[in-house]
Amino acid sequence: MKELQNNALNGNFLCGVVEGFYGRPWTADQRKLLFKRMNKFGLNTYLYAPKDDAKHRAFWRDLYSVEEAENLTSLITAAESCGITFIYALSPGLDLTFSSSKEVSCLKRKLQQVATFGCKAFSLLFDDIEPEMNEADKEVFQSFAHAQVSVTNETFQHLNQPVFLFCPTEYCASRAVPNVKDSGYLNTIGAKLLPGVQILWTGPKVVSKKISIQSIQDISKVLHRSPVLWDNYHANDYDQKRIFLGPYDGRSTQLIPQLGGVLSNPNCEYEANFIALHTLAQWSQSKPIESSKDTVAENDSITSDIRLETEIDDDDDVDAVSPVPGAYQPKLALNVAIRDWMEEFYRQRTADNRTVSLHKIVPPCPGVPSASQITTCMSVTPTTTSTTVGAKTLIVPPISAITNQIVGDMPANFDSYIQPSMSNQPVNSLLGPPCADADIDSIESDTDSKEPMECVPTTDNEDIKTDNEYFKEEKDTDSDQMQIDTDDADKLSEASVGNSGIKSEDRLTHEDIQLLVDLFYLPFEHGSKGIHLLQEFYWLKTNANIVTENRKNQEQSNEKISEWFSRATAFENTVKDVGRMADRLFKIPNRALLYDLHPYLWDMRGILSLLNSFVKWLGCSKEHKSAFMSGDQEPWMFRGGLTAEFQRMLPIDGAHDLFTNTPPEKPSPKVYTIRPYLPVDESAVYNVCRQTCDDGFDGTEVFPNHPELMGDRLIGGILTTSPEYSFIVEDGEGICGYALAALDAKTCLKKIDVAWIPAMCIKYPKPDKTLALTPAEEIMMSFYKESNESIPVSLYTEYPSLLKMDILPERIDDAMVAKRLLACVLSALKSNGSSGVHCELQTGDQHMINFFSRLGLFALPSHDTVIVGRKI
């Protein structure tokens, strides 16, 4: 790639990366790799501003220790050797007293210390702070803007007027009060800041879908200089389920002469930013070609500073521009970036001491009317529900339209319950275990080397593991059609996954990477494959009545039936493509890249397998009602991008606890599959029942001569009378769990009394004694007792469906497998009108009571037995 050309109108056009997100900062070695990558791409600027790095923001007054100083000096030197301008930023605005000479001296002393490390460029950031001065400052300064200007100008002159960036508190148009043109704050900043200080700006919004030329010209007039764009387009710190692998877009190359630079604040996961930076570099080196997109006006009617744009524009085809040589076309740029990125997957790079990257997970809060607002790196913004591919508006489920309406109805001053908070214990990214190979060049090479990938989890993450307490803590988890991660990952030698050890059929293809990108595309649009999956599942779900009506009437197959099954098969094949891509990804030598992508792909595979299981159930269901298709579900605004779109399309979209998960700490190739129960599964299901019949544990030795007895007593009746609502989960060894249900518990129990119990009396003769019965004889005797299983009217009204569920804990050590299994059953029941399920347990079955409580089934009022249930 050619060296970045400085823009003639702007002098030295800054183009590169700002590490400005909330969450675990990058490591020193990752930053050094970044500098080499930026040099290769032709990018020239790096802004050091990690929000959760201790001495950047929370403890900005503290000087660096000797060890920290050495490491920071090493970073600055590494950047300089790669031709990268290293800009050191400080964020003192949380508690700085602007009128205190002691405080200002402390600020200057801190930056002067960094200057002795060789740093020649600096920045002061006043973003994400309260726009009010304390009482001492009010006595000295006319306004908050005057206070910031005073400290910034003094610091700028103290450092002998180096390259200097300033981030205002009103850093985007939606935060300007009352607007950009009339903002007293921005006008003061523009008029009073010394001309050599450049000002950062994020565009119309915190995360801007588009940035028009006119909007930049407007802010330039107010600031009396061209802004430097702090671009949050690929930032993902506001949503732990989203990562953005799509190309740089929504910014005309005609903006380049209007800007002082562009700095991308990308994904928190370092390895996930290859395409974002590659395409930014292509954009910056392209010819400024005019297109219809360049003149898009801002929507003046949108006044809320907490909304992301979700509108769909007819002229949104980024590649509609005539293919003029040198013009930037995002889709073409993406293809080039994917081609180059594929090399990175097969570099030898380890993930020593590394667990998967975990964002702070905030559980759903029922008390909040909508979760439409979510934390960004700079503000609170809503999840996008845009479903566009280029200029084409694609038809997607009306549920998305409902959520869009919710966003539109949200008041501008509504505060989210999810705030952009730092870790309780800020981390120090300048300290850490040394890299196994001190020579950073060897890390970038194809030879064996080590890169420490330290995980510094926040205290919030420690609370997330409660769901896995039932499972073995020493094992890791992941799943394919569910998720699993076992100790197989630990056994995998890094040396064994080198290029020479990978078969050609196990290597990732360009199509695999394109599929990966499509599943995690951009904040305002899904990729084409993602849109296709949404459309196909919606069509299959809404047309399932074709299959059930045909089965009821026993009609001959027709074209509609054939079309449904053909599209169902195609949907399953696409889900398999995702699984195949994920399996290939697991085998790449670049373990650091795998660890960064794995949590997101793990979650995506899980939800897709759930959809596929539901489609399979629809294909064999005898009944199907479409009442739940109307969109009358709880009006909750989901986070989570494409995975959340899929979740919204299930009939149990309100069961948030079944979709809240913690990614496994280490990736694994082990696969679980959930599917509808088939008659041939009976023996294997009986085996699972026998191995879990003793309060979740193996009861084989209790009934050595009657291996089918417990199956006949506990689940045989429901399998015989109501198999259509039953699902099983299997791994490589076979079936390892089941969830069986009856839509109408009363009807099911009557059928069991009439048909099943008499058959069991024939199979198991009545014991000829009544005392000193063996456990097996006691079970046999129960078949001869008069049934007194009556369901209280109040319970039946709210929890009409019956549930039986067991898993083998030694085979399933991931809590999400049980959640997905239950989600399949609840989806099937809800789609036919059930409002709740219940399960009867013995009083002493404490283990199973705890198991069901983790799945959201809690004790209901009853007399002799324990009954747990949950609403659907």
mmCIF file of C-alpha atoms in Angstrom, residues 116-421:
data_model
loop_
_atom_site.group_PDB
_atom_site.id
_atom_site.type_symbol
_atom_site.label_atom_id
_atom_site.label_comp_id
_atom_site.label_asym_id
_atom_site.label_seq_id
_atom_site.Cartn_x
_atom_site.Cartn_y
_atom_site.Cartn_z
ATOM 1 C CA THR A 116 11.176 13.654 28.432
ATOM 2 C CA PHE A 117 10.301 10.175 27.163
ATOM 3 C CA GLY A 118 10.569 11.494 23.615
ATOM 4 C CA CYS A 119 6.908 12.365 23.047
ATOM 5 C CA LYS A 120 6.419 15.385 20.764
ATOM 6 C CA ALA A 121 2.625 15.523 20.469
ATOM 7 C CA PHE A 122 -0.030 15.876 23.157
ATOM 8 C CA SER A 123 -3.741 16.104 23.749
ATOM 9 C CA LEU A 124 -6.141 17.216 26.466
ATOM 10 C CA LEU A 125 -9.537 15.532 26.513
ATOM 11 C CA PHE A 126 -12.595 17.003 28.235
ATOM 12 C CA ASP A 127 -15.169 14.532 26.936
ATOM 13 C CA ASP A 128 -17.711 12.606 29.010
ATOM 14 C CA ILE A 129 -17.646 14.931 31.999
ATOM 15 C CA GLU A 130 -20.254 17.045 33.728
ATOM 16 C CA PRO A 131 -20.505 20.411 31.924
ATOM 17 C CA GLU A 132 -20.485 22.348 35.176
ATOM 18 C CA MET A 133 -17.705 24.137 37.045
ATOM 19 C CA ASN A 134 -17.143 23.872 40.762
ATOM 20 C CA GLU A 135 -17.665 26.904 42.973
ATOM 21 C CA ALA A 136 -13.989 27.892 42.977
ATOM 22 C CA ASP A 137 -13.860 27.932 39.180
ATOM 23 C CA LYS A 138 -17.096 29.917 38.906
ATOM 24 C CA GLU A 139 -15.453 32.767 40.783
ATOM 25 C CA VAL A 140 -12.617 32.952 38.249
ATOM 26 C CA PHE A 141 -13.977 31.935 34.838
ATOM 27 C CA GLN A 142 -16.874 33.290 32.851
ATOM 28 C CA SER A 143 -17.854 29.850 31.592
ATOM 29 C CA PHE A 144 -16.744 26.241 31.432
ATOM 30 C CA ALA A 145 -15.382 26.867 27.941
ATOM 31 C CA HIS A 146 -13.248 29.760 29.210
ATOM 32 C CA ALA A 147 -11.847 27.523 31.948
ATOM 33 C CA GLN A 148 -10.887 24.780 29.493
ATOM 34 C CA VAL A 149 -9.378 27.273 27.062
ATOM 35 C CA SER A 150 -7.272 28.863 29.788
ATOM 36 C CA VAL A 151 -5.728 25.579 30.935
ATOM 37 C CA THR A 152 -5.267 24.272 27.379
ATOM 38 C CA ASN A 153 -3.569 27.409 26.057
ATOM 39 C CA GLU A 154 -1.266 27.592 29.079
ATOM 40 C CA THR A 155 -0.302 23.957 28.712
ATOM 41 C CA PHE A 156 0.162 24.284 24.951
ATOM 42 C CA GLN A 157 2.568 27.211 25.402
ATOM 43 C CA HIS A 158 4.371 25.506 28.283
ATOM 44 C CA LEU A 159 5.172 22.584 25.994
ATOM 45 C CA ASN A 160 6.521 24.976 23.306
ATOM 46 C CA GLN A 161 3.468 24.620 21.036
ATOM 47 C CA PRO A 162 3.856 21.025 19.833
ATOM 48 C CA VAL A 163 1.311 19.066 17.820
ATOM 49 C CA PHE A 164 -1.649 19.435 20.151
ATOM 50 C CA LEU A 165 -5.223 18.108 20.092
ATOM 51 C CA PHE A 166 -8.164 19.239 22.217
ATOM 52 C CA CYS A 167 -11.398 17.282 22.744
ATOM 53 C CA PRO A 168 -14.316 19.552 23.749
ATOM 54 C CA THR A 169 -17.133 18.542 26.067
ATOM 55 C CA GLU A 170 -19.557 19.256 23.228
ATOM 56 C CA TYR A 171 -17.773 16.992 20.790
ATOM 57 C CA CYS A 172 -20.611 16.253 18.339
ATOM 58 C CA ALA A 173 -23.546 18.152 16.876
ATOM 59 C CA SER A 174 -26.121 16.340 19.009
ATOM 60 C CA ARG A 175 -24.324 17.522 22.159
ATOM 61 C CA ALA A 176 -24.046 21.133 21.062
ATOM 62 C CA VAL A 177 -26.386 23.370 23.071
ATOM 63 C CA PRO A 178 -28.645 24.521 21.532
ATOM 64 C CA ASN A 179 -26.980 23.667 18.205
ATOM 65 C CA VAL A 180 -23.605 23.902 16.516
ATOM 66 C CA LYS A 181 -24.028 27.410 15.135
ATOM 67 C CA ASP A 182 -25.410 28.974 18.315
ATOM 68 C CA SER A 183 -23.473 27.007 20.922
ATOM 69 C CA GLY A 184 -21.841 29.461 23.299
ATOM 70 C CA TYR A 185 -19.430 26.742 24.381
ATOM 71 C CA LEU A 186 -18.227 25.876 20.871
ATOM 72 C CA ASN A 187 -18.008 29.511 19.777
ATOM 73 C CA THR A 188 -15.855 30.323 22.800
ATOM 74 C CA ILE A 189 -13.617 27.324 22.177
ATOM 75 C CA GLY A 190 -13.202 28.294 18.522
ATOM 76 C CA ALA A 191 -12.478 31.948 19.221
ATOM 77 C CA LYS A 192 -10.213 31.591 22.266
ATOM 78 C CA LEU A 193 -8.120 28.475 21.640
ATOM 79 C CA LEU A 194 -4.739 29.264 20.155
ATOM 80 C CA PRO A 195 -4.610 28.612 16.408
ATOM 81 C CA GLY A 196 -2.059 25.797 16.755
ATOM 82 C CA VAL A 197 -4.432 23.659 18.815
ATOM 83 C CA GLN A 198 -6.459 21.230 16.727
ATOM 84 C CA ILE A 199 -9.946 20.252 17.866
ATOM 85 C CA LEU A 200 -11.450 16.754 17.856
ATOM 86 C CA TRP A 201 -15.004 16.174 16.608
ATOM 87 C CA THR A 202 -17.095 12.997 16.203
ATOM 88 C CA GLY A 203 -19.609 14.320 13.646
ATOM 89 C CA PRO A 204 -23.383 14.713 13.906
ATOM 90 C CA LYS A 205 -23.623 12.017 16.566
ATOM 91 C CA VAL A 206 -21.392 10.199 19.008
ATOM 92 C CA VAL A 207 -21.395 7.343 16.513
ATOM 93 C CA SER A 208 -22.202 8.937 13.185
ATOM 94 C CA LYS A 209 -23.756 6.959 10.379
ATOM 95 C CA LYS A 210 -22.808 9.621 7.866
ATOM 96 C CA ILE A 211 -20.766 12.774 7.994
ATOM 97 C CA SER A 212 -21.660 15.304 5.326
ATOM 98 C CA ILE A 213 -19.408 17.935 3.847
ATOM 99 C CA GLN A 214 -21.851 20.627 4.893
ATOM 100 C CA SER A 215 -21.757 19.552 8.541
ATOM 101 C CA ILE A 216 -17.959 19.754 8.589
ATOM 102 C CA GLN A 217 -18.015 23.157 6.937
ATOM 103 C CA ASP A 218 -20.504 24.341 9.566
ATOM 104 C CA ILE A 219 -18.391 23.227 12.520
ATOM 105 C CA SER A 220 -15.224 24.554 10.880
ATOM 106 C CA LYS A 221 -16.742 28.043 10.781
ATOM 107 C CA VAL A 222 -17.580 27.867 14.469
ATOM 108 C CA LEU A 223 -14.178 26.462 15.490
ATOM 109 C CA HIS A 224 -12.193 28.721 13.112
ATOM 110 C CA ARG A 225 -10.229 25.675 11.984
ATOM 111 C CA SER A 226 -10.745 22.298 10.338
ATOM 112 C CA PRO A 227 -11.597 19.646 12.930
ATOM 113 C CA VAL A 228 -9.801 16.360 13.386
ATOM 114 C CA LEU A 229 -12.378 13.585 13.209
ATOM 115 C CA TRP A 230 -12.462 11.246 16.203
ATOM 116 C CA ASP A 231 -14.416 8.550 14.392
ATOM 117 C CA ASN A 232 -16.388 6.081 16.520
ATOM 118 C CA TYR A 233 -17.756 4.261 13.485
ATOM 119 C CA HIS A 234 -16.124 0.950 14.464
ATOM 120 C CA ALA A 235 -16.251 1.460 18.249
ATOM 121 C CA ASN A 236 -17.958 -1.420 20.050
ATOM 122 C CA ASP A 237 -17.428 -0.730 23.742
ATOM 123 C CA TYR A 238 -21.127 -0.010 24.210
ATOM 124 C CA ASP A 239 -22.358 -3.528 23.456
ATOM 125 C CA GLN A 240 -20.664 -6.784 24.483
ATOM 126 C CA LYS A 241 -22.429 -8.725 21.736
ATOM 127 C CA ARG A 242 -21.283 -6.623 18.805
ATOM 128 C CA ILE A 243 -18.052 -6.331 16.913
ATOM 129 C CA PHE A 244 -17.659 -4.468 13.642
ATOM 130 C CA LEU A 245 -15.698 -6.059 10.815
ATOM 131 C CA GLY A 246 -17.148 -4.087 7.900
ATOM 132 C CA PRO A 247 -15.408 -1.415 5.803
ATOM 133 C CA TYR A 248 -15.000 2.284 6.519
ATOM 134 C CA ASP A 249 -18.067 3.962 5.042
ATOM 135 C CA GLY A 250 -20.435 6.923 5.205
ATOM 136 C CA ARG A 251 -17.692 9.536 4.708
ATOM 137 C CA SER A 252 -17.034 11.027 1.304
ATOM 138 C CA THR A 253 -13.414 11.360 0.270
ATOM 139 C CA GLN A 254 -14.284 14.994 -0.445
ATOM 140 C CA LEU A 255 -14.157 15.440 3.319
ATOM 141 C CA ILE A 256 -10.377 15.061 3.297
ATOM 142 C CA PRO A 257 -9.655 18.676 2.238
ATOM 143 C CA GLN A 258 -12.133 19.835 4.876
ATOM 144 C CA LEU A 259 -10.517 17.983 7.796
ATOM 145 C CA GLY A 260 -7.331 18.181 9.777
ATOM 146 C CA GLY A 261 -7.326 14.418 10.037
ATOM 147 C CA VAL A 262 -9.257 11.246 10.861
ATOM 148 C CA LEU A 263 -8.518 9.042 13.855
ATOM 149 C CA SER A 264 -10.509 5.815 14.146
ATOM 150 C CA ASN A 265 -11.558 4.708 17.627
ATOM 151 C CA PRO A 266 -12.089 1.040 16.724
ATOM 152 C CA ASN A 267 -13.157 -2.224 18.359
ATOM 153 C CA CYS A 268 -11.863 -2.957 21.838
ATOM 154 C CA GLU A 269 -10.427 -6.204 20.469
ATOM 155 C CA TYR A 270 -7.120 -5.317 18.858
ATOM 156 C CA GLU A 271 -7.031 -8.205 16.390
ATOM 157 C CA ALA A 272 -10.524 -7.398 15.080
ATOM 158 C CA ASN A 273 -9.510 -4.042 13.613
ATOM 159 C CA PHE A 274 -7.618 -5.120 10.513
ATOM 160 C CA ILE A 275 -10.431 -4.298 8.055
ATOM 161 C CA ALA A 276 -11.407 -1.083 9.839
ATOM 162 C CA LEU A 277 -7.883 0.312 9.563
ATOM 163 C CA HIS A 278 -7.095 -1.177 6.158
ATOM 164 C CA THR A 279 -10.172 0.407 4.582
ATOM 165 C CA LEU A 280 -9.593 3.709 6.408
ATOM 166 C CA ALA A 281 -6.150 3.796 4.834
ATOM 167 C CA GLN A 282 -7.633 3.047 1.400
ATOM 168 C CA TRP A 283 -10.179 5.829 1.937
ATOM 169 C CA SER A 284 -7.520 8.359 2.917
ATOM 170 C CA GLN A 285 -5.468 7.576 -0.185
ATOM 171 C CA SER A 286 -8.363 7.705 -2.637
ATOM 172 C CA LYS A 287 -9.296 10.499 -4.975
ATOM 173 C CA PRO A 288 -11.959 12.914 -3.673
ATOM 174 C CA ILE A 289 -14.786 11.881 -6.001
ATOM 175 C CA GLU A 290 -18.180 13.554 -5.581
ATOM 176 C CA SER A 291 -21.283 11.399 -5.205
ATOM 177 C CA SER A 292 -24.898 11.860 -4.238
ATOM 178 C CA LYS A 293 -24.015 10.782 -0.721
ATOM 179 C CA ASP A 294 -21.731 13.754 -0.234
ATOM 180 C CA THR A 295 -24.573 16.215 -0.095
ATOM 181 C CA VAL A 296 -26.835 14.374 2.322
ATOM 182 C CA ALA A 297 -28.271 16.936 4.714
ATOM 183 C CA GLU A 298 -28.513 16.291 8.405
ATOM 184 C CA ASN A 299 -31.952 15.512 9.785
ATOM 185 C CA ASP A 300 -32.759 18.617 11.787
ATOM 186 C CA SER A 301 -35.788 16.961 13.343
ATOM 187 C CA ILE A 302 -33.581 14.555 15.276
ATOM 188 C CA THR A 303 -32.704 16.443 18.423
ATOM 189 C CA SER A 304 -31.904 13.660 20.844
ATOM 190 C CA ASP A 305 -28.214 13.242 21.577
ATOM 191 C CA ILE A 306 -28.740 9.637 22.523
ATOM 192 C CA ARG A 307 -30.083 8.267 19.257
ATOM 193 C CA LEU A 308 -28.166 6.531 16.555
ATOM 194 C CA GLU A 309 -29.533 7.139 13.100
ATOM 195 C CA THR A 310 -31.730 4.220 12.081
ATOM 196 C CA GLU A 311 -33.308 5.771 9.023
ATOM 197 C CA ILE A 312 -32.729 4.084 5.686
ATOM 198 C CA ASP A 313 -31.801 6.320 2.781
ATOM 199 C CA ASP A 314 -32.606 5.501 -0.790
ATOM 200 C CA ASP A 315 -29.201 6.722 -1.901
ATOM 201 C CA ASP A 316 -27.317 4.570 0.565
ATOM 202 C CA ASP A 317 -25.446 2.463 -1.961
ATOM 203 C CA VAL A 318 -21.865 3.189 -1.078
ATOM 204 C CA ASP A 319 -20.652 1.855 -4.400
ATOM 205 C CA ALA A 320 -23.079 3.806 -6.544
ATOM 206 C CA VAL A 321 -20.282 6.117 -7.558
ATOM 207 C CA SER A 322 -19.001 5.605 -11.061
ATOM 208 C CA PRO A 323 -15.934 3.372 -11.002
ATOM 209 C CA VAL A 324 -13.456 6.194 -11.563
ATOM 210 C CA PRO A 325 -9.892 4.958 -11.170
ATOM 211 C CA GLY A 326 -8.671 5.803 -7.675
ATOM 212 C CA ALA A 327 -12.158 6.380 -6.279
ATOM 213 C CA TYR A 328 -12.965 4.795 -2.917
ATOM 214 C CA GLN A 329 -15.613 2.088 -3.072
ATOM 215 C CA PRO A 330 -16.275 0.406 0.307
ATOM 216 C CA LYS A 331 -17.208 -3.024 -1.030
ATOM 217 C CA LEU A 332 -14.179 -3.198 -3.267
ATOM 218 C CA ALA A 333 -12.039 -1.927 -0.426
ATOM 219 C CA LEU A 334 -13.473 -4.663 1.790
ATOM 220 C CA ASN A 335 -12.485 -7.360 -0.704
ATOM 221 C CA VAL A 336 -8.933 -6.043 -0.797
ATOM 222 C CA ALA A 337 -8.801 -5.902 2.999
ATOM 223 C CA ILE A 338 -10.113 -9.477 3.349
ATOM 224 C CA ARG A 339 -7.499 -10.698 0.915
ATOM 225 C CA ASP A 340 -4.737 -9.146 3.016
ATOM 226 C CA TRP A 341 -6.327 -10.117 6.328
ATOM 227 C CA MET A 342 -6.266 -13.813 5.439
ATOM 228 C CA GLU A 343 -2.493 -13.768 5.818
ATOM 229 C CA GLU A 344 -2.875 -12.662 9.436
ATOM 230 C CA PHE A 345 -4.955 -15.714 10.336
ATOM 231 C CA TYR A 346 -2.009 -17.956 9.524
ATOM 232 C CA ARG A 347 0.721 -16.088 11.347
ATOM 233 C CA GLN A 348 2.099 -17.928 14.346
ATOM 234 C CA ARG A 349 0.930 -15.888 17.312
ATOM 235 C CA THR A 350 0.170 -17.328 20.719
ATOM 236 C CA ALA A 351 -2.339 -16.274 23.342
ATOM 237 C CA ASP A 352 -0.331 -16.869 26.492
ATOM 238 C CA ASN A 353 -2.284 -16.555 29.747
ATOM 239 C CA ARG A 354 -5.186 -15.331 27.675
ATOM 240 C CA THR A 355 -8.894 -15.662 28.269
ATOM 241 C CA VAL A 356 -11.462 -14.327 25.870
ATOM 242 C CA SER A 357 -12.154 -10.631 25.823
ATOM 243 C CA LEU A 358 -15.199 -9.875 27.943
ATOM 244 C CA HIS A 359 -16.996 -6.571 27.960
ATOM 245 C CA LYS A 360 -18.890 -5.575 31.057
ATOM 246 C CA ILE A 361 -22.211 -7.417 30.853
ATOM 247 C CA VAL A 362 -25.169 -5.591 32.321
ATOM 248 C CA PRO A 363 -28.165 -7.864 32.912
ATOM 249 C CA PRO A 364 -31.552 -6.817 31.570
ATOM 250 C CA CYS A 365 -33.500 -4.596 33.936
ATOM 251 C CA PRO A 366 -37.267 -5.222 33.844
ATOM 252 C CA GLY A 367 -37.929 -1.936 35.584
ATOM 253 C CA VAL A 368 -36.705 0.077 32.616
ATOM 254 C CA PRO A 369 -39.289 0.638 29.877
ATOM 255 C CA SER A 370 -36.761 0.297 27.100
ATOM 256 C CA ALA A 371 -33.126 -0.597 26.661
ATOM 257 C CA SER A 372 -32.922 1.450 23.511
ATOM 258 C CA GLN A 373 -30.009 3.412 24.870
ATOM 259 C CA ILE A 374 -26.669 1.837 25.354
ATOM 260 C CA THR A 375 -23.278 3.073 26.338
ATOM 261 C CA THR A 376 -20.832 4.123 23.678
ATOM 262 C CA CYS A 377 -17.267 5.170 24.144
ATOM 263 C CA MET A 378 -18.543 8.691 24.493
ATOM 264 C CA SER A 379 -22.252 8.639 25.264
ATOM 265 C CA VAL A 380 -25.443 6.620 25.388
ATOM 266 C CA THR A 381 -26.858 5.488 22.083
ATOM 267 C CA PRO A 382 -29.456 3.000 20.871
ATOM 268 C CA THR A 383 -28.905 -0.257 19.092
ATOM 269 C CA THR A 384 -29.298 -0.074 15.377
ATOM 270 C CA THR A 385 -32.060 -2.018 13.744
ATOM 271 C CA SER A 386 -31.209 -0.852 10.267
ATOM 272 C CA THR A 387 -31.253 -3.618 7.716
ATOM 273 C CA THR A 388 -29.739 -2.240 4.560
ATOM 274 C CA VAL A 389 -27.431 -3.620 1.964
ATOM 275 C CA GLY A 390 -26.143 -0.848 -0.214
ATOM 276 C CA ALA A 391 -29.024 1.215 -1.522
ATOM 277 C CA LYS A 392 -31.526 -1.567 -1.263
ATOM 278 C CA THR A 393 -34.102 -1.566 1.488
ATOM 279 C CA LEU A 394 -34.768 -5.190 2.323
ATOM 280 C CA ILE A 395 -37.977 -6.544 3.797
ATOM 281 C CA VAL A 396 -37.376 -7.825 7.295
ATOM 282 C CA PRO A 397 -39.684 -8.843 10.136
ATOM 283 C CA PRO A 398 -42.093 -6.217 11.387
ATOM 284 C CA ILE A 399 -40.653 -6.695 14.858
ATOM 285 C CA SER A 400 -37.742 -4.529 13.803
ATOM 286 C CA ALA A 401 -40.180 -1.855 12.773
ATOM 287 C CA ILE A 402 -41.677 -2.000 16.230
ATOM 288 C CA THR A 403 -38.302 -1.463 17.836
ATOM 289 C CA ASN A 404 -37.560 1.392 15.455
ATOM 290 C CA GLN A 405 -40.792 3.007 16.562
ATOM 291 C CA ILE A 406 -39.713 2.611 20.159
ATOM 292 C CA VAL A 407 -36.466 4.408 19.394
ATOM 293 C CA GLY A 408 -38.336 7.193 17.703
ATOM 294 C CA ASP A 409 -40.631 7.626 20.689
ATOM 295 C CA MET A 410 -37.864 7.831 23.257
ATOM 296 C CA PRO A 411 -37.540 11.253 24.940
ATOM 297 C CA ALA A 412 -34.291 13.061 24.358
ATOM 298 C CA ASN A 413 -33.563 13.336 28.053
ATOM 299 C CA PHE A 414 -34.121 9.668 28.879
ATOM 300 C CA ASP A 415 -31.114 8.341 30.785
ATOM 301 C CA SER A 416 -30.082 4.761 30.236
ATOM 302 C CA TYR A 417 -29.576 2.460 33.199
ATOM 303 C CA ILE A 418 -26.433 1.300 31.434
ATOM 304 C CA GLN A 419 -23.728 3.912 31.849
ATOM 305 C CA PRO A 420 -20.196 4.176 30.409
ATOM 306 C CA SER A 421 -18.462 3.451 33.650
#
